[in-house]
Amino acid sequence: MPQVAAASTPADLPTEELDWIQMRKDFAGVHAETTKEKMVRKINENPLVPIGCAATLTALGFGLWNFRQGRSQMSQYMMRARILAQGFTVLALIIGVGMTYGTKEPPKK
């Protein structure tokens, strides 16, 4: 007949498991940011990046549509507009990162 193990006592538990229990107690009141909340926060921090992404997507879509319709001149124009919109987006991203980096507080020791 197999022996039934006795209930574990805190002395029997490995220290790693006790660390996890303590960590759960320490972070019990902390709210974890959801993906949607993070996206809204990032858009509010730097609203020019989503605007640039939308402009890039619009220029690309309109350019491809014109290419399909056989309007090569307008298609070329829209592809150039796409490049400008991409440049605007990258520039907005770099400026936003620089502004965010400049406003962060140094870590406390």
XYZ file of N, CA and C in Angstrom:
327
model
N 0.827 -1.172 0.000
C 0.000 0.000 0.000
C 0.879 1.245 0.000
N 0.583 2.199 -0.895
C 1.402 3.411 -0.932
C 1.124 4.285 0.273
N 2.181 4.925 0.701
C 2.035 5.808 1.851
C 1.519 7.159 1.386
N 0.656 7.739 2.194
C 0.121 9.063 1.886
C 1.053 10.077 2.531
N 1.489 11.047 1.725
C 2.405 12.064 2.242
C 1.663 12.978 3.201
N 2.361 13.368 4.223
C 1.772 14.277 5.205
C 1.666 15.666 4.584
N 0.762 16.469 5.120
C 0.585 17.834 4.609
C 1.881 18.613 4.790
N 2.183 19.441 3.798
C 3.424 20.208 3.835
C 3.320 21.318 4.871
N 4.380 21.468 5.570
C 4.471 22.580 6.513
C 5.440 23.594 5.943
N 5.402 24.841 6.399
C 6.327 25.837 5.860
C 7.784 25.414 5.934
N 8.147 24.599 6.903
C 9.533 24.164 7.019
C 9.898 23.192 5.899
N 8.885 22.485 5.341
C 9.144 21.508 4.294
C 9.240 22.138 2.906
N 8.716 23.351 2.740
C 8.687 23.984 1.427
C 10.063 24.546 1.071
N 10.426 24.461 -0.220
C 11.697 25.068 -0.629
C 11.592 26.600 -0.555
N 12.728 27.234 -0.419
C 12.728 28.693 -0.249
C 12.223 29.413 -1.503
N 12.385 28.813 -2.696
C 11.895 29.453 -3.914
C 10.383 29.629 -3.864
N 9.686 28.628 -3.363
C 8.226 28.714 -3.280
C 7.813 29.765 -2.256
N 8.548 29.879 -1.189
C 8.232 30.899 -0.204
C 8.471 32.297 -0.760
N 9.478 32.434 -1.633
C 9.727 33.728 -2.274
C 8.549 34.137 -3.144
N 7.975 33.184 -3.886
C 6.823 33.491 -4.723
C 5.623 33.898 -3.881
N 5.430 33.230 -2.773
C 4.315 33.579 -1.891
C 4.499 34.992 -1.361
N 5.696 35.330 -0.940
C 5.963 36.673 -0.431
C 5.796 37.718 -1.524
N 6.242 37.402 -2.738
C 6.109 38.343 -3.840
C 4.640 38.593 -4.162
N 3.821 37.558 -4.133
C 2.383 37.743 -4.379
C 1.766 38.647 -3.319
N 2.200 38.501 -2.091
C 1.683 39.366 -1.024
C 2.145 40.813 -1.233
N 3.391 40.993 -1.665
C 3.927 42.347 -1.865
C 3.218 43.076 -2.997
N 2.864 42.355 -4.063
C 2.260 42.980 -5.237
C 0.754 42.785 -5.308
N 0.115 42.473 -4.221
C -1.323 42.205 -4.231
C -2.126 43.438 -4.629
N -1.718 44.632 -4.223
C -2.475 45.838 -4.523
C -2.062 46.537 -5.802
N -1.098 45.987 -6.537
C -0.594 46.627 -7.746
C -1.481 46.249 -8.933
N -1.886 47.267 -9.720
C -2.713 47.029 -10.908
C -1.810 46.786 -12.111
N -2.003 45.660 -12.769
C -1.247 45.349 -13.980
C -1.931 46.024 -15.166
N -1.154 46.747 -15.965
C -1.681 47.481 -17.111
C -2.035 46.515 -18.235
N -3.265 46.621 -18.745
C -3.671 45.765 -19.857
C -3.096 46.307 -21.160
N -3.197 45.522 -22.217
C -2.680 45.927 -23.520
C -3.416 47.159 -24.028
N -4.737 47.182 -23.855
C -5.528 48.327 -24.315
C -5.150 49.595 -23.535
N -4.983 49.477 -22.225
C -4.587 50.628 -21.413
C -3.216 51.144 -21.819
N -2.304 50.238 -22.117
C -0.966 50.643 -22.536
C -1.013 51.355 -23.882
N -1.827 50.843 -24.815
C -1.941 51.479 -26.118
C -2.515 52.893 -25.993
N -3.552 53.059 -25.183
C -4.151 54.380 -24.976
C -3.137 55.323 -24.340
N -2.370 54.830 -23.377
C -1.357 55.664 -22.718
C -0.282 56.098 -23.708
N 0.178 55.181 -24.548
C 1.213 55.508 -25.532
C 0.695 56.505 -26.573
N -0.569 56.360 -27.002
C -1.145 57.302 -27.961
C -1.262 58.679 -27.339
N -1.642 58.742 -26.058
C -1.738 60.036 -25.380
C -0.371 60.672 -25.177
N 0.664 59.865 -24.973
C 2.013 60.394 -24.796
C 2.558 60.990 -26.089
N 2.279 60.352 -27.230
C 2.816 60.806 -28.505
C 1.770 60.592 -29.601
N 0.813 61.517 -29.746
C -0.277 61.319 -30.710
C 0.149 61.457 -32.168
N 1.325 61.993 -32.446
C 1.748 62.165 -33.834
C 2.123 60.844 -34.505
N 2.545 59.862 -33.741
C 2.934 58.577 -34.332
C 1.722 57.863 -34.949
N 0.589 57.728 -34.256
C -0.559 57.092 -34.917
C -1.076 57.904 -36.109
N -0.982 59.231 -36.026
C -1.396 60.064 -37.157
C -0.489 59.781 -38.360
N 0.809 59.693 -38.126
C 1.753 59.371 -39.202
C 1.525 57.984 -39.772
N 1.215 57.027 -38.901
C 0.932 55.666 -39.376
C -0.319 55.649 -40.246
N -1.353 56.386 -39.826
C -2.577 56.454 -40.619
C -2.312 57.129 -41.962
N -1.509 58.188 -41.972
C -1.178 58.877 -43.224
C -0.394 57.951 -44.149
N 0.535 57.191 -43.590
C 1.320 56.250 -44.393
C 0.425 55.185 -45.003
N -0.454 54.623 -44.198
C -1.354 53.576 -44.676
C -2.309 54.119 -45.741
N -2.803 55.330 -45.530
C -3.704 55.937 -46.504
C -2.997 56.174 -47.842
N -1.800 56.739 -47.787
C -1.054 56.999 -49.018
C -0.717 55.692 -49.740
N -0.340 54.671 -48.975
C -0.028 53.380 -49.579
C -1.257 52.778 -50.254
N -2.357 52.764 -49.532
C -3.591 52.184 -50.082
C -4.074 52.930 -51.318
N -4.074 54.256 -51.242
C -4.525 55.048 -52.381
C -3.570 54.895 -53.565
N -2.282 54.807 -53.273
C -1.306 54.608 -54.337
C -1.474 53.260 -55.021
N -1.680 52.209 -54.243
C -1.893 50.887 -54.834
C -3.191 50.829 -55.629
N -4.230 51.492 -55.130
C -5.506 51.528 -55.835
C -5.343 52.239 -57.178
N -4.624 53.356 -57.187
C -4.375 54.076 -58.430
C -3.530 53.245 -59.401
N -2.572 52.504 -58.879
C -1.748 51.628 -59.716
C -2.619 50.572 -60.392
N -3.531 50.010 -59.621
C -4.438 48.992 -60.162
C -5.375 49.581 -61.220
N -5.751 50.846 -61.045
C -6.641 51.509 -61.997
C -5.902 51.975 -63.255
N -4.574 51.895 -63.248
C -3.798 52.275 -64.412
C -3.381 53.738 -64.422
N -3.541 54.432 -63.321
C -3.145 55.844 -63.222
C -1.742 55.910 -62.633
N -0.769 55.709 -63.456
C 0.606 55.598 -62.964
C 1.140 56.914 -62.404
N 0.737 58.037 -62.974
C 1.226 59.326 -62.476
C 0.757 59.558 -61.028
N -0.525 59.331 -60.769
C -1.061 59.514 -59.416
C -0.483 58.463 -58.471
N -0.259 57.250 -58.959
C 0.341 56.199 -58.154
C 1.742 56.601 -57.709
N 2.529 57.153 -58.621
C 3.876 57.615 -58.277
C 3.822 58.741 -57.248
N 2.890 59.649 -57.430
C 2.714 60.761 -56.487
C 2.385 60.235 -55.081
N 1.491 59.256 -55.020
C 1.098 58.709 -53.717
C 2.232 57.910 -53.073
N 3.043 57.256 -53.867
C 4.185 56.533 -53.300
C 5.201 57.517 -52.716
N 5.360 58.677 -53.361
C 6.231 59.715 -52.794
C 5.630 60.287 -51.517
N 4.315 60.434 -51.518
C 3.633 60.907 -50.305
C 3.796 59.891 -49.176
N 3.791 58.610 -49.525
C 3.989 57.562 -48.508
C 5.367 57.683 -47.869
N 6.377 57.943 -48.687
C 7.734 58.099 -48.160
C 7.796 59.290 -47.205
N 7.161 60.392 -47.582
C 7.124 61.561 -46.693
C 6.395 61.249 -45.392
N 5.277 60.523 -45.486
C 4.521 60.159 -44.283
C 5.340 59.226 -43.394
N 6.078 58.310 -43.989
C 6.939 57.429 -43.196
C 8.032 58.219 -42.500
N 8.620 59.168 -43.215
C 9.638 60.021 -42.594
C 9.067 60.819 -41.437
N 7.858 61.351 -41.625
C 7.185 62.081 -40.552
C 6.964 61.174 -39.341
N 6.540 59.943 -39.588
C 6.276 58.994 -38.497
C 7.555 58.671 -37.734
N 8.627 58.412 -38.443
C 9.905 58.100 -37.782
C 10.402 59.301 -36.990
N 10.292 60.484 -37.565
C 10.703 61.692 -36.859
C 9.859 61.911 -35.598
N 8.546 61.708 -35.703
C 7.663 61.847 -34.539
C 8.012 60.822 -33.466
N 8.358 59.616 -33.886
C 8.743 58.563 -32.941
C 10.030 58.934 -32.214
N 11.013 59.435 -32.944
C 12.288 59.818 -32.331
C 12.089 60.984 -31.363
N 11.314 61.977 -31.770
C 11.047 63.123 -30.889
C 10.281 62.676 -29.652
N 9.294 61.800 -29.829
C 8.514 61.301 -28.695
C 9.360 60.519 -27.704
N 10.257 59.685 -28.216
C 11.149 58.928 -27.334
C 12.079 59.875 -26.586
N 12.586 60.888 -27.294
C 13.452 61.874 -26.645
C 12.735 62.647 -25.559
N 11.481 63.028 -25.821
C 10.710 63.753 -24.809
C 10.400 62.869 -23.607
N 10.057 61.613 -23.869
C 9.764 60.681 -22.782
C 11.016 60.414 -21.953
N 12.147 60.256 -22.624
C 13.406 60.003 -21.926
C 13.794 61.195 -21.061
N 13.517 62.409 -21.550
C 13.873 63.618 -20.815
C 13.001 63.861 -19.607
N 11.766 63.335 -19.595
C 10.850 63.584 -18.485
C 10.901 62.504 -17.413
N 11.548 61.383 -17.674
C 11.610 60.314 -16.675
C 12.539 60.698 -15.537
N 12.125 60.308 -14.348
C 12.939 60.576 -13.164
C 14.032 59.510 -13.049
N 15.196 59.898 -12.560
C 16.233 58.879 -12.351
C 15.809 57.909 -11.256
N 16.233 56.652 -11.346
C 15.840 55.673 -10.329
C 16.399 56.047 -8.962
N 15.574 55.827 -7.947
C 16.002 56.106 -6.574
C 16.815 54.943 -6.035
N 17.829 55.294 -5.272
C 18.687 54.243 -4.708
C 18.265 53.903 -3.320
